[in-house]
Amino acid sequence: MATRRLYYDDSSARDFTAEVVSCEPTTHESNVAWEVVLDATALYPTSGGQPHDLGKLGDANVLDVRDAGEEIVHIVDREVALGTVHGCVDWTRRFDHMQQHTGQHLLSAMFQERFGRPTVSFHLGSEISTIDLRGTEPSEAILEGAERAANQVIFDDRPVNVRYGTAEQFAELGVRKEVDRQGILRAIEIEAADLQPCGGTHLKRTAQIGMMLVRRCTKIRQDWRVEFVCGSRAERIARKDFLLLRRAAEQLGCATDEVADSAGRVVSDRDGRFKEYRGVLQRLAEAEATLALQAIPVGPDGLRVVARAFQEDAQAEYLGHFASQLAKSDKTIALLSRTPCGHLFFAQHPSAGQDMNALLRQVLERLGGKGGGTRDFARGRLKEAAKAETALALGREVLSARAR
Ligand SMILES: [Zn+2]
């Protein structure tokens, strides 16, 4: 038996009385639940981009509402007796959905009429809603233009009407998106702005949308996904954005309208200092390498091995500079580690004639870890950082065994 959809003609019905046609046990998210079919319902099932309603059937809580062809199936958390039942709709949730859905029709109409961008799909999310537009990328001016035009229709407080007719009749009236379905169709008309076939629930007047805010636009395959919010969501998101802006201004110590310029200065300042810092690191590595080379002469095996375990005070980047500097000297090999993280750097002057990659792999094989490199420069990381000094001793041992 077909369920009468009370919301088709009256989307503002919050309470209704209906006959329970059937109530069968089922499961919902692995909990025991019941499937209830009524002769009529004001509860909207998930369809056409709009999520289902919540509410009550008698004492039972509605967990889900599904469109099953002619029937609407209500998933509830307890058994509902056959006979008459009183139902009600969770109005806060429904009104929010109507604000977003009527807002979507209006926004899509503005994008299409004024900027020639047809909507190919719509999604009403729990935080943000989206429409996908076809065509070239909408500029900032187009996004703002469509938002402003939609808000003007909201301020005009135009009626939103439900119309019935055939696809041909709607086509003659200049429907936004033509359909080729048979029989009598339902369409939503925003007076002097839009006519669009739709089975969803809508507001009675455009002023109830409250406010339209268009947000990000990103590329999704061949289309452009525009995020928007209406009504209470627009109010919440605008408040949240303002608080974020104020926090950023406090952090930067400036006025809210100076945040972008101030952040720009902070970033370029940081980049400049970072460049300076890298230069200083480089020079420090040169100076430390000179001292190290003076302290360690070339040994009887013809090699000079500088082994050093660094602690927290040196960055891994610095070890790289230091190793490169040492390896600029003839017959020199650098074996470096950094204890807190287990980084290893093995480097040599080509005249030392060893293979740093092979040496590193041999050490990592014994102690555990990952890494690699070239014959003259290899870097890796031990699985256990505490073995950093053992790794250096092992590297030395392998080198002297080779030299013998
Ligand atoms: Zn719709």
Coordinates of C-alpha atoms and ligand atoms in Angstrom, one line a residue:
M1 CA 0.0 0.0 0.0
A2 CA 1.4 3.4 -1.0
T3 CA 2.2 5.8 1.9
R4 CA 0.6 9.2 1.5
R5 CA 3.4 11.8 1.7
L6 CA 1.9 14.6 3.8
Y7 CA 5.0 16.7 3.3
Y8 CA 4.4 17.0 -0.4
D9 CA 1.6 19.5 0.1
D10 CA 2.4 20.7 3.6
S11 CA 6.1 20.9 4.5
S12 CA 5.3 22.7 7.7
A13 CA 3.4 19.8 9.3
R14 CA 5.2 18.9 12.5
D15 CA 2.6 16.6 13.9
F16 CA 0.3 14.0 12.3
T17 CA -1.9 11.1 13.0
A18 CA -1.7 7.9 10.9
E19 CA -2.6 4.2 10.8
V20 CA 0.2 1.7 11.4
V21 CA 0.0 -0.7 8.5
S22 CA 2.9 -3.0 9.6
C23 CA 5.6 -3.2 12.3
E24 CA 8.4 -5.8 11.7
P25 CA 11.6 -6.5 13.7
T26 CA 14.8 -5.6 12.0
T27 CA 18.3 -4.3 13.0
H28 CA 19.8 -0.8 12.8
E29 CA 23.5 -0.3 13.2
S30 CA 23.6 -3.8 14.8
N31 CA 20.9 -2.9 17.4
V32 CA 17.4 -4.4 17.5
A33 CA 14.9 -2.1 15.7
W34 CA 11.5 -2.2 14.0
E35 CA 10.4 -1.3 10.5
V36 CA 7.2 0.6 10.5
V37 CA 4.9 1.4 7.5
L38 CA 2.1 3.9 7.9
D39 CA -0.8 4.8 5.6
A40 CA 0.5 8.4 5.7
T41 CA 3.6 10.3 7.1
A42 CA 5.0 13.8 7.5
L43 CA 8.5 12.3 8.0
Y44 CA 10.8 12.8 5.0
P45 CA 12.9 9.9 3.7
T46 CA 16.5 10.3 2.5
S47 CA 16.2 11.3 -1.2
G48 CA 17.1 13.9 -3.8
G49 CA 20.2 15.1 -1.8
Q50 CA 18.2 15.8 1.4
P51 CA 18.8 13.6 4.5
H52 CA 15.9 11.9 6.3
D53 CA 14.0 13.4 9.2
L54 CA 14.1 12.3 12.8
G55 CA 11.2 12.4 15.2
K56 CA 8.8 10.1 17.0
L57 CA 6.0 7.6 16.3
G58 CA 4.2 7.3 19.6
D59 CA 6.9 6.6 22.2
A60 CA 9.3 5.1 19.6
N61 CA 12.2 7.2 18.4
V62 CA 12.7 7.4 14.6
L63 CA 16.2 6.4 13.7
D64 CA 16.0 6.4 9.9
V65 CA 13.3 7.0 7.2
R66 CA 13.7 5.2 3.8
D67 CA 12.1 5.6 0.5
A68 CA 11.0 2.1 -0.6
G69 CA 9.2 2.7 -3.9
E70 CA 5.6 3.5 -3.1
E71 CA 6.1 3.0 0.6
I72 CA 8.1 4.9 3.2
V73 CA 9.8 2.7 5.8
H74 CA 10.4 4.2 9.3
I75 CA 13.1 2.6 11.3
V76 CA 12.3 3.0 15.0
D77 CA 13.9 1.8 18.3
R78 CA 10.8 0.0 19.8
E79 CA 7.7 -1.8 18.7
V80 CA 4.7 0.3 17.6
A81 CA 1.3 -1.3 18.1
L82 CA -1.0 -1.6 15.1
G83 CA -3.8 1.0 14.9
T84 CA -3.6 4.8 15.2
V85 CA -0.3 6.4 16.1
H86 CA 0.7 10.0 16.7
G87 CA 3.8 11.1 14.9
C88 CA 6.0 14.2 15.2
V89 CA 8.9 15.6 13.3
D90 CA 12.2 16.8 14.9
W91 CA 11.6 20.4 13.8
T92 CA 15.0 21.9 14.4
R93 CA 16.6 19.3 12.1
R94 CA 13.9 19.6 9.4
F95 CA 13.8 23.4 9.4
D96 CA 17.6 23.4 9.0
H97 CA 17.3 21.0 6.0
M98 CA 14.6 23.2 4.5
Q99 CA 16.7 26.3 4.8
Q100 CA 19.6 24.5 3.0
H101 CA 17.4 22.9 0.4
T102 CA 15.3 26.0 -0.6
G103 CA 18.6 28.0 -0.4
Q104 CA 20.1 25.5 -2.9
H105 CA 17.3 25.9 -5.4
L106 CA 17.7 29.6 -5.2
L107 CA 21.5 29.6 -5.5
S108 CA 21.5 27.2 -8.4
A109 CA 19.0 29.4 -10.2
M110 CA 21.2 32.4 -9.7
F111 CA 24.3 30.6 -11.0
Q112 CA 22.4 29.4 -14.0
E113 CA 20.4 32.5 -15.0
R114 CA 23.0 35.1 -14.4
F115 CA 26.3 33.3 -15.0
G116 CA 25.3 30.3 -17.3
R117 CA 26.6 27.7 -14.8
P118 CA 24.1 24.8 -14.5
T119 CA 24.0 22.7 -11.3
V120 CA 24.7 19.0 -11.9
S121 CA 24.4 17.7 -8.3
F122 CA 23.5 18.8 -4.8
H123 CA 24.6 17.4 -1.4
L124 CA 23.2 18.5 1.9
G125 CA 25.9 17.7 4.5
S126 CA 25.7 17.9 8.3
E127 CA 27.9 21.0 8.3
I128 CA 28.2 22.3 4.8
S129 CA 26.1 21.8 1.7
T130 CA 27.5 21.7 -1.9
I131 CA 26.4 22.1 -5.5
D132 CA 28.5 21.0 -8.4
L133 CA 28.5 23.5 -11.3
R134 CA 29.4 22.7 -14.9
G135 CA 31.4 25.0 -17.1
T136 CA 34.6 27.1 -16.7
E137 CA 35.9 28.0 -13.3
P138 CA 33.6 30.5 -11.6
S139 CA 35.6 33.6 -10.7
E140 CA 35.4 35.3 -7.3
A141 CA 33.1 37.9 -8.9
I142 CA 30.7 35.2 -10.1
L143 CA 30.7 33.5 -6.6
E144 CA 30.0 36.8 -4.9
G145 CA 27.5 37.8 -7.6
A146 CA 25.4 34.6 -7.2
E147 CA 25.5 35.0 -3.4
R148 CA 24.4 38.6 -3.6
A149 CA 21.6 37.9 -6.1
A150 CA 20.3 35.0 -3.9
N151 CA 20.3 37.3 -0.8
Q152 CA 18.3 39.9 -2.7
V153 CA 15.6 37.3 -3.4
I154 CA 15.7 36.3 0.3
F155 CA 15.2 40.0 1.3
D156 CA 12.4 40.3 -1.2
D157 CA 10.5 37.6 0.9
R158 CA 9.0 35.9 -2.2
P159 CA 6.5 33.0 -1.8
V160 CA 7.8 29.5 -2.4
N161 CA 5.0 27.4 -4.1
V162 CA 4.5 23.7 -4.8
R163 CA 3.3 23.1 -8.3
Y164 CA 2.0 19.9 -10.0
G165 CA 2.1 19.3 -13.8
T166 CA 3.5 17.2 -16.6
A167 CA 7.1 17.4 -17.9
E168 CA 5.7 19.2 -21.0
Q169 CA 3.8 21.8 -18.9
F170 CA 6.9 22.5 -16.8
A171 CA 9.0 22.8 -19.9
E172 CA 6.7 25.5 -21.3
L173 CA 6.9 27.4 -18.0
G174 CA 10.7 27.5 -18.3
V175 CA 11.7 24.9 -15.8
R176 CA 15.4 25.2 -14.7
K177 CA 16.2 21.5 -15.3
E178 CA 14.1 19.6 -17.8
V179 CA 13.0 16.0 -16.9
D180 CA 11.6 13.3 -19.2
R181 CA 9.6 11.5 -16.5
Q182 CA 6.0 10.5 -17.3
G183 CA 2.9 11.4 -15.4
I184 CA 2.2 14.2 -12.9
L185 CA 5.4 15.7 -11.4
R186 CA 6.0 18.0 -8.4
A187 CA 8.0 21.1 -8.8
I188 CA 9.1 23.9 -6.4
E189 CA 8.6 27.5 -7.6
I190 CA 10.3 30.5 -6.1
E191 CA 8.2 33.3 -7.4
A192 CA 9.8 35.1 -10.4
A193 CA 13.1 33.3 -9.7
D194 CA 13.0 29.6 -10.2
L195 CA 10.9 26.5 -11.1
Q196 CA 12.5 23.1 -10.4
P197 CA 11.1 19.6 -10.2
C198 CA 11.8 18.3 -6.7
G199 CA 10.3 15.9 -4.1
G200 CA 12.0 17.6 -1.2
T201 CA 10.6 19.7 1.7
H202 CA 10.7 23.5 1.3
L203 CA 10.1 26.7 3.2
K204 CA 7.0 28.8 2.5
R205 CA 8.8 32.1 1.9
T206 CA 12.3 33.0 0.8
A207 CA 12.9 35.2 3.9
Q208 CA 12.9 32.0 6.0
I209 CA 16.2 31.1 4.3
G210 CA 17.6 34.0 6.4
M211 CA 21.0 34.4 4.7
M212 CA 23.1 32.8 2.0
L213 CA 26.8 32.5 2.4
V214 CA 28.9 31.1 -0.4
R215 CA 32.2 29.7 0.7
R216 CA 34.9 27.6 -1.0
C217 CA 35.0 26.5 -4.6
T218 CA 37.1 23.5 -5.6
K219 CA 37.5 21.4 -8.7
I220 CA 35.9 18.0 -8.6
R221 CA 36.6 16.0 -11.8
Q222 CA 35.2 18.2 -14.6
D223 CA 33.0 20.3 -12.3
W224 CA 33.2 23.0 -9.7
R225 CA 32.0 22.2 -6.2
V226 CA 30.7 25.3 -4.4
E227 CA 30.2 25.1 -0.7
F228 CA 27.4 27.2 0.8
V229 CA 25.4 27.6 4.1
C230 CA 22.0 29.1 4.8
G231 CA 20.0 30.2 7.8
S232 CA 21.2 29.3 11.3
R233 CA 24.3 27.6 9.7
A234 CA 25.3 30.9 8.1
E235 CA 24.9 32.6 11.5
R236 CA 27.0 30.0 13.3
I237 CA 29.7 29.9 10.7
A238 CA 30.0 33.7 10.5
R239 CA 30.3 33.8 14.3
K240 CA 33.0 31.1 14.3
D241 CA 34.9 32.8 11.5
F242 CA 34.9 36.1 13.4
L243 CA 36.2 34.4 16.6
L244 CA 39.0 32.8 14.6
L245 CA 39.9 36.1 13.0
R246 CA 39.9 37.8 16.4
R247 CA 42.1 35.0 17.9
A248 CA 44.5 35.4 14.9
A249 CA 44.6 39.2 15.4
E250 CA 45.4 38.7 19.2
Q251 CA 48.2 36.3 18.3
L252 CA 49.6 38.7 15.8
G253 CA 49.0 41.8 18.0
C254 CA 47.1 43.7 15.3
A255 CA 43.6 44.8 14.4
T256 CA 41.3 42.2 12.7
D257 CA 41.4 44.0 9.3
E258 CA 45.2 43.9 9.4
V259 CA 45.5 40.2 9.9
A260 CA 46.3 39.2 6.3
D261 CA 49.0 41.9 5.9
S262 CA 50.4 41.2 9.4
A263 CA 50.5 37.4 8.7
G264 CA 52.3 38.1 5.4
R265 CA 55.0 40.1 7.2
V266 CA 55.5 37.4 9.8
V267 CA 55.9 34.7 7.2
S268 CA 58.4 36.7 5.1
D269 CA 60.2 37.7 8.2
R270 CA 60.4 34.0 9.2
D271 CA 61.6 33.0 5.8
G272 CA 64.3 35.7 5.9
R273 CA 65.5 34.5 9.3
F274 CA 65.5 30.9 8.2
K275 CA 67.7 31.8 5.3
E276 CA 70.1 33.6 7.7
Y277 CA 70.0 30.6 10.1
R278 CA 71.0 28.2 7.3
G279 CA 73.9 30.4 6.4
V280 CA 75.1 30.5 10.0
L281 CA 74.8 26.7 10.3
Q282 CA 76.8 26.3 7.2
R283 CA 79.6 28.6 8.5
L284 CA 79.5 26.9 11.9
A285 CA 79.9 23.5 10.2
E286 CA 82.9 24.8 8.3
A287 CA 84.6 26.1 11.4
E288 CA 83.9 23.0 13.4
A289 CA 85.1 20.8 10.6
T290 CA 88.4 22.8 10.4
L291 CA 88.9 22.3 14.2
A292 CA 88.1 18.6 14.0
L293 CA 90.5 18.1 11.0
Q294 CA 93.3 19.8 13.0
A295 CA 92.7 17.6 16.0
I296 CA 92.7 14.3 14.1
P297 CA 95.7 13.5 11.8
V298 CA 95.7 11.0 9.0
G299 CA 96.4 7.5 10.6
P300 CA 99.0 4.9 9.6
D301 CA 96.4 3.2 7.4
G302 CA 96.3 6.4 5.3
L303 CA 92.7 7.3 6.5
R304 CA 91.5 10.1 8.8
V305 CA 88.2 9.0 10.6
V306 CA 86.2 11.7 12.4
A307 CA 83.6 9.9 14.5
R308 CA 81.3 12.1 16.6
A309 CA 78.0 11.5 18.4
F310 CA 75.8 14.6 18.6
Q311 CA 73.2 15.2 21.3
E312 CA 70.0 17.3 21.3
D313 CA 71.8 20.6 20.6
A314 CA 72.4 19.7 16.9
Q315 CA 69.8 19.4 14.3
A316 CA 70.0 16.5 11.8
E317 CA 70.4 19.2 9.1
Y318 CA 73.6 20.4 10.8
L319 CA 75.0 16.9 10.8
G320 CA 74.6 16.9 7.0
H321 CA 76.5 20.2 6.7
F322 CA 79.2 19.0 9.0
A323 CA 79.7 15.6 7.2
S324 CA 79.9 17.4 3.8
Q325 CA 82.5 19.8 5.1
L326 CA 84.7 17.0 6.6
A327 CA 84.4 15.0 3.4
K328 CA 86.0 17.9 1.5
S329 CA 89.4 17.0 2.9
D330 CA 91.6 14.3 1.3
K331 CA 91.5 10.8 2.8
T332 CA 88.9 11.8 5.3
I333 CA 85.8 9.8 6.5
A334 CA 83.1 11.3 8.7
L335 CA 81.0 9.0 10.9
L336 CA 78.3 11.0 12.6
S337 CA 75.3 10.2 14.7
R338 CA 72.6 12.1 16.6
T339 CA 71.5 10.3 19.8
P340 CA 68.0 11.6 20.4
C341 CA 66.7 10.3 17.1
G342 CA 69.2 7.7 15.9
H343 CA 70.2 9.6 12.7
L344 CA 73.4 8.4 11.0
F345 CA 75.6 10.3 8.4
F346 CA 78.5 8.5 6.8
A347 CA 80.6 10.6 4.3
Q348 CA 84.0 10.4 2.7
H349 CA 86.4 12.2 0.4
P350 CA 86.5 10.0 -2.8
S351 CA 90.3 9.6 -2.1
A352 CA 89.5 7.6 1.1
G353 CA 88.4 4.8 -1.3
Q354 CA 85.7 3.2 0.9
D355 CA 82.0 2.6 0.2
M356 CA 79.8 4.6 2.7
N357 CA 76.6 3.1 1.4
A358 CA 77.9 -0.4 1.9
L359 CA 79.3 0.5 5.4
L360 CA 75.9 2.1 6.5
R361 CA 74.0 -1.0 5.3
Q362 CA 76.3 -3.3 7.2
V363 CA 75.8 -1.3 10.4
L364 CA 72.0 -1.1 9.9
E365 CA 71.9 -4.8 9.2
R366 CA 73.5 -5.5 12.6
L367 CA 71.7 -2.9 14.7
G368 CA 68.4 -2.5 12.8
G369 CA 67.2 0.6 10.9
K370 CA 66.7 2.1 7.4
G371 CA 68.8 4.2 5.1
G372 CA 71.1 4.4 2.0
G373 CA 73.0 6.7 -0.3
T374 CA 75.9 6.8 -2.6
R375 CA 79.5 5.5 -2.4
D376 CA 80.6 8.9 -0.9
F377 CA 77.6 9.9 1.2
A378 CA 74.9 7.9 3.0
R379 CA 72.4 8.6 5.7
G380 CA 70.1 6.5 7.7
R381 CA 68.1 6.1 10.9
L382 CA 68.4 3.4 13.6
K383 CA 65.3 1.7 14.9
E384 CA 66.6 2.2 18.4
A385 CA 68.0 5.7 18.9
A386 CA 70.0 4.6 21.9
K387 CA 72.3 2.5 19.7
A388 CA 73.7 5.7 18.0
E389 CA 77.1 5.5 19.7
T390 CA 77.3 1.7 19.2
A391 CA 76.7 2.3 15.5
L392 CA 79.7 4.7 15.3
A393 CA 82.0 2.2 17.1
L394 CA 80.8 -0.6 14.8
G395 CA 81.5 1.6 11.7
R396 CA 85.0 2.3 12.9
E397 CA 85.6 -1.4 13.6
V398 CA 84.5 -2.4 10.1
L399 CA 86.7 0.3 8.5
S400 CA 89.8 -0.7 10.5
A401 CA 89.2 -4.4 9.8
R402 CA 89.2 -3.5 6.1
A403 CA 92.3 -1.5 6.3
R404 CA 94.2 -4.4 7.9
Ligands
ZN1 ZN 15.2 20.1 -4.6

